[in-house]
Amino acid sequence: MSALHAERGSGAVAELVYRARAVLALFWSDGYGRFGLCVLCVFAAVAVLCPWIATHDPWVNNTRPDGTLARLNGPSAAHLLGTTYYGQDVFSQLVLATPQTLLVGVVTAILVGFIGTNVGLISGYFGGVVDDVLMRITDFFYAIPFLPFMMVVVSFFGTSVAVVVGSMSLVFWRTAARVVRSQVLTVKQRPYVLAARASGAGHARIIYRHILPNVLPLSFLYLLFGAAWGVLTESSLSFIGLGDPNRLSWGLMLNQAFATGSIRYAWWWVVPPGAALTVFMVSLYLLGRAFEEQSSPRLRQQ
């Protein structure tokens, strides 16, 4: 029995690896997708190597040779992207904020994809009362005003990354659930699903063995969207002061530039995090565009 379980486990891992390679090949076959993938790889490399890339401690208030605070110094050999109002090195802050951004994006994407896909699968497969209850819950989350909701959550539970990511995931899964459900309503009527049901296969096996592989492209597409929503929302929350002030992020850098009034003239403090955020979002959009185009026969024909 243990050998049988081991064989099934190895088969599942092999199938997962095969699908991952197929997705990478799909991205690489599209020019836009290839560009987006390369950009994301650069961000990932910066996130991994940031302790060695950063030239200064991002929290240290640097001084000039005469002992005065190096406040709002422009780019120079000593500070590649200049300094902040507090004399902190902008380049080091930008680099060391990258892991935070990728962490928020990846975790939000996983949670949004997991919750949305499972709600859509269960709702579309069972229908009836189950479908009505899950869709009314989805409608309830659509009705939640996000910003007031985040203010309440932060007031009660603090501004930690876990709280912010959990709150975003609790709201953002709704669109993925609706789209996956609509696909499941079609897939569950296909002959192979009906044959599996007639042969006595259980609900879990039918859902996750026969239906899930056919909705995975949609799930992966909304996983990419979840990463984009998570990064943009976390940066927006940090910009308005609802993020964790003890963790570097691109939104926090923009918040400090705005709070000190430097956003109007210290371009070296504002442009780098804004540009990094824009490029990161564009790369995710290009990946989503490539994936949607390559996985949809109608879009390929167009």
Coordinates of C-alpha atoms in Angstrom, one line a residue:
M1 CA 0.0 0.0 0.0
S2 CA 2.8 2.4 0.9
A3 CA 4.5 1.7 -2.5
L4 CA 1.2 2.4 -4.2
H5 CA 0.9 5.8 -2.4
A6 CA 4.5 6.6 -3.2
E7 CA 3.9 5.8 -6.9
R8 CA 0.8 8.0 -7.0
G9 CA 2.7 10.8 -5.2
S10 CA 5.6 10.6 -7.6
G11 CA 3.1 10.7 -10.5
A12 CA 1.4 13.8 -9.1
V13 CA 4.8 15.5 -8.7
A14 CA 5.8 14.6 -12.3
E15 CA 2.5 16.0 -13.6
L16 CA 3.0 19.2 -11.6
V17 CA 6.5 19.6 -13.0
Y18 CA 5.2 18.9 -16.5
R19 CA 2.5 21.5 -16.2
A20 CA 5.0 24.1 -14.8
R21 CA 7.3 23.5 -17.8
A22 CA 4.4 23.8 -20.2
V23 CA 3.4 27.2 -18.7
L24 CA 7.0 28.4 -18.9
A25 CA 7.2 27.2 -22.5
L26 CA 3.9 29.0 -23.2
F27 CA 5.3 32.3 -21.8
W28 CA 8.5 31.9 -23.7
S29 CA 6.7 31.3 -27.0
D30 CA 5.1 34.8 -26.9
G31 CA 7.2 38.0 -27.3
Y32 CA 5.3 39.9 -24.6
G33 CA 5.3 37.0 -22.3
R34 CA 9.0 36.5 -22.7
F35 CA 9.7 40.1 -21.9
G36 CA 7.4 40.0 -18.8
L37 CA 9.1 36.8 -17.6
C38 CA 12.6 38.2 -18.0
V39 CA 11.6 41.4 -16.0
L40 CA 10.1 39.2 -13.2
C41 CA 13.3 37.2 -13.1
V42 CA 15.3 40.4 -12.7
F43 CA 13.1 41.4 -9.8
A44 CA 13.5 37.9 -8.3
A45 CA 17.3 38.1 -8.6
V46 CA 17.3 41.5 -6.9
A47 CA 15.1 40.2 -4.1
V48 CA 17.5 37.2 -3.5
L49 CA 20.7 39.2 -3.8
C50 CA 19.5 42.4 -2.1
P51 CA 21.8 42.1 1.0
W52 CA 24.8 42.2 -1.3
I53 CA 23.4 44.8 -3.8
A54 CA 22.5 47.4 -1.2
T55 CA 25.3 49.8 -0.6
H56 CA 24.1 51.3 2.7
D57 CA 21.9 50.5 5.7
P58 CA 18.5 51.8 4.5
W59 CA 17.5 53.1 8.0
V60 CA 20.8 54.9 8.8
N61 CA 20.8 58.7 8.6
N62 CA 23.9 59.4 6.6
T63 CA 26.0 62.6 7.0
R64 CA 28.1 64.8 4.8
P65 CA 31.9 65.1 5.3
D66 CA 31.3 68.3 7.3
G67 CA 29.1 66.3 9.7
T68 CA 25.7 67.7 8.7
L69 CA 22.8 65.5 7.7
A70 CA 22.9 64.4 4.1
R71 CA 19.4 65.6 3.5
L72 CA 17.9 65.4 0.0
N73 CA 21.3 65.0 -1.7
G74 CA 20.9 64.3 -5.4
P75 CA 22.4 61.2 -7.1
S76 CA 26.2 60.9 -6.7
A77 CA 28.9 58.3 -6.5
A78 CA 28.4 58.0 -2.7
H79 CA 24.6 57.6 -3.1
L80 CA 23.6 56.3 -6.5
L81 CA 20.0 57.5 -6.2
G82 CA 20.5 60.3 -3.7
T83 CA 19.2 60.5 -0.2
T84 CA 15.9 61.1 1.5
Y85 CA 14.7 63.9 3.7
Y86 CA 16.2 61.9 6.6
G87 CA 19.5 61.3 4.9
Q88 CA 18.8 57.7 4.1
D89 CA 20.1 56.1 0.9
V90 CA 17.3 55.8 -1.7
F91 CA 19.1 53.0 -3.7
S92 CA 19.4 50.8 -0.7
Q93 CA 15.8 51.3 0.3
L94 CA 14.6 50.6 -3.3
V95 CA 16.6 47.3 -3.4
L96 CA 15.7 46.1 0.1
A97 CA 12.0 46.9 -0.5
T98 CA 11.9 44.4 -3.4
P99 CA 11.6 41.2 -1.4
Q100 CA 8.6 42.7 0.5
T101 CA 6.9 43.4 -2.8
L102 CA 7.5 39.9 -4.2
L103 CA 6.4 38.4 -0.9
V104 CA 3.1 40.3 -0.9
G105 CA 2.5 39.5 -4.6
V106 CA 3.2 35.8 -4.3
V107 CA 1.3 35.1 -1.1
T108 CA -1.7 37.2 -2.3
A109 CA -1.8 35.4 -5.6
I110 CA -1.7 31.9 -3.9
L111 CA -4.4 32.8 -1.5
V112 CA -6.7 34.4 -4.1
G113 CA -6.1 31.5 -6.5
F114 CA -6.7 28.9 -3.9
I115 CA -9.9 30.4 -2.4
G116 CA -11.4 31.6 -5.6
T117 CA -10.8 28.3 -7.5
N118 CA -12.2 26.1 -4.7
V119 CA -15.3 28.3 -4.2
G120 CA -15.9 28.3 -8.0
L121 CA -15.4 24.6 -8.3
I122 CA -17.7 23.6 -5.4
S123 CA -20.3 26.2 -6.3
G124 CA -20.5 25.2 -10.0
Y125 CA -20.2 21.5 -9.5
F126 CA -22.9 21.0 -6.8
G127 CA -25.3 23.8 -7.9
G128 CA -28.6 24.2 -6.1
V129 CA -28.5 25.3 -2.5
V130 CA -24.7 25.1 -2.3
D131 CA -24.4 27.3 -5.3
D132 CA -26.9 29.8 -4.0
V133 CA -25.1 30.1 -0.6
L134 CA -21.6 30.4 -2.0
M135 CA -22.7 33.0 -4.6
R136 CA -24.5 35.1 -2.0
I137 CA -21.4 35.1 0.1
T138 CA -19.5 36.2 -3.0
D139 CA -22.0 39.0 -3.6
F140 CA -21.5 40.0 0.1
F141 CA -17.8 40.4 -0.5
Y142 CA -18.5 42.4 -3.6
A143 CA -20.5 44.8 -1.5
I144 CA -17.7 45.5 1.0
P145 CA -16.0 48.9 0.4
F146 CA -12.4 48.0 0.4
L147 CA -10.7 51.1 1.9
P148 CA -13.1 51.5 4.9
F149 CA -12.8 47.7 5.4
M150 CA -9.0 48.0 5.5
M151 CA -9.2 50.9 7.9
V152 CA -11.3 48.8 10.3
V153 CA -9.0 45.8 10.0
V154 CA -5.9 47.8 10.6
S155 CA -7.4 49.5 13.6
F156 CA -8.2 46.2 15.2
F157 CA -5.3 43.9 14.1
G158 CA -2.4 46.3 13.3
T159 CA -0.5 47.0 10.1
S160 CA 1.6 43.8 9.8
V161 CA 2.1 42.3 6.4
A162 CA 0.2 39.2 7.4
V163 CA -2.9 41.3 8.3
V164 CA -2.7 43.3 5.1
V165 CA -2.2 40.3 2.8
G166 CA -4.9 38.3 4.6
S167 CA -7.4 41.1 4.3
M168 CA -6.7 41.6 0.6
S169 CA -7.0 37.9 -0.1
L170 CA -10.3 37.8 1.8
V171 CA -11.8 40.3 -0.6
F172 CA -10.0 39.7 -4.0
W173 CA -11.0 36.0 -4.5
R174 CA -14.6 37.0 -5.5
T175 CA -13.9 37.6 -9.2
A176 CA -11.9 34.4 -9.6
A177 CA -14.7 32.4 -8.0
R178 CA -17.3 33.8 -10.3
V179 CA -15.3 33.2 -13.5
V180 CA -14.2 29.6 -12.4
R181 CA -17.8 28.8 -11.5
S182 CA -19.1 29.8 -15.0
Q183 CA -16.4 27.5 -16.6
V184 CA -17.3 24.6 -14.3
L185 CA -21.0 24.8 -15.3
T186 CA -19.9 24.0 -18.8
V187 CA -17.2 21.4 -18.0
K188 CA -19.3 19.3 -15.7
Q189 CA -21.7 18.5 -18.6
R190 CA -18.9 17.0 -20.8
P191 CA -19.0 13.3 -21.5
Y192 CA -15.9 12.3 -19.6
V193 CA -17.3 13.9 -16.4
L194 CA -20.6 12.2 -16.8
A195 CA -18.8 8.9 -17.4
A196 CA -16.7 9.3 -14.3
R197 CA -19.9 10.0 -12.3
A198 CA -21.6 7.0 -13.8
S199 CA -18.6 4.8 -12.9
G200 CA -19.0 5.7 -9.2
A201 CA -16.2 8.2 -8.8
G202 CA -16.6 10.4 -5.7
H203 CA -17.3 14.1 -5.8
A204 CA -13.7 15.0 -4.8
R205 CA -12.2 12.9 -7.5
I206 CA -14.5 14.3 -10.2
I207 CA -13.9 17.9 -9.1
Y208 CA -10.1 17.8 -8.6
R209 CA -9.2 15.0 -11.1
H210 CA -11.5 15.7 -14.1
I211 CA -12.8 19.3 -13.8
L212 CA -9.9 21.2 -12.1
P213 CA -7.4 20.6 -15.0
N214 CA -9.8 22.2 -17.4
V215 CA -10.2 25.4 -15.3
L216 CA -6.5 25.7 -14.3
P217 CA -5.8 28.1 -17.1
L218 CA -8.4 30.5 -15.8
S219 CA -7.2 29.9 -12.2
F220 CA -3.6 30.7 -13.2
L221 CA -4.7 33.8 -15.1
Y222 CA -6.4 35.1 -11.9
L223 CA -3.4 34.1 -9.9
L224 CA -1.4 36.6 -11.9
F225 CA -4.1 39.2 -11.5
G226 CA -4.1 38.5 -7.7
A227 CA -0.4 39.2 -7.6
A228 CA -0.9 42.5 -9.4
W229 CA -3.8 43.5 -7.2
G230 CA -1.9 42.6 -4.1
V231 CA 1.2 44.6 -5.0
L232 CA -0.7 47.6 -6.2
T233 CA -3.0 47.6 -3.2
E234 CA -0.3 47.1 -0.6
S235 CA 1.7 50.0 -2.1
S236 CA -1.5 52.1 -2.1
L237 CA -2.2 51.3 1.5
S238 CA 1.4 52.0 2.5
F239 CA 1.2 55.4 0.6
I240 CA -1.8 56.5 2.6
G241 CA -0.3 55.3 5.9
L242 CA -2.0 52.0 6.4
G243 CA 1.0 49.8 5.8
D244 CA 3.6 48.5 8.2
P245 CA 6.0 51.4 8.9
N246 CA 8.7 49.1 10.1
R247 CA 9.0 47.2 6.8
L248 CA 10.4 48.8 3.7
S249 CA 8.2 48.9 0.6
W250 CA 7.9 51.0 -2.5
G251 CA 4.6 52.4 -1.1
L252 CA 6.3 53.4 2.2
M253 CA 9.0 55.3 0.2
L254 CA 6.4 57.3 -1.6
N255 CA 4.5 57.9 1.6
Q256 CA 7.6 59.4 3.3
A257 CA 8.4 61.5 0.2
F258 CA 4.8 62.8 0.3
A259 CA 4.7 63.4 4.1
T260 CA 7.8 65.5 4.0
G261 CA 6.7 67.5 1.0
S262 CA 9.7 66.3 -1.0
I263 CA 7.5 64.6 -3.6
R264 CA 7.4 67.9 -5.5
Y265 CA 11.1 68.3 -6.2
A266 CA 13.1 65.3 -5.0
W267 CA 12.6 63.3 -8.1
W268 CA 15.4 60.8 -7.3
W269 CA 13.3 59.8 -4.2
V270 CA 9.9 59.5 -6.1
V271 CA 10.7 58.2 -9.5
P272 CA 12.6 55.0 -8.6
P273 CA 9.9 53.4 -6.5
G274 CA 7.2 54.6 -8.8
A275 CA 9.0 53.3 -11.9
A276 CA 9.7 50.0 -10.1
L277 CA 6.1 49.5 -9.2
T278 CA 5.0 50.4 -12.8
V279 CA 7.5 48.0 -14.4
F280 CA 6.5 45.2 -12.1
M281 CA 2.8 45.7 -12.8
V282 CA 3.4 45.9 -16.6
S283 CA 5.4 42.6 -16.5
L284 CA 2.5 40.8 -14.7
Y285 CA 0.1 42.3 -17.2
L286 CA 2.2 41.1 -20.1
L287 CA 2.4 37.6 -18.6
G288 CA -1.4 37.5 -18.2
R289 CA -1.9 38.8 -21.8
A290 CA 0.4 36.1 -23.2
F291 CA -1.2 33.4 -21.1
E292 CA -4.7 34.4 -22.1
E293 CA -3.8 34.7 -25.7
Q294 CA -2.0 31.4 -26.0
S295 CA -4.5 29.4 -24.0
S296 CA -7.6 30.8 -25.9
P297 CA -8.0 29.4 -29.5
R298 CA -10.2 32.3 -30.4
L299 CA -7.6 34.9 -29.3
R300 CA -4.9 33.0 -31.2
Q301 CA -6.9 33.1 -34.4
Q302 CA -7.5 36.9 -34.0

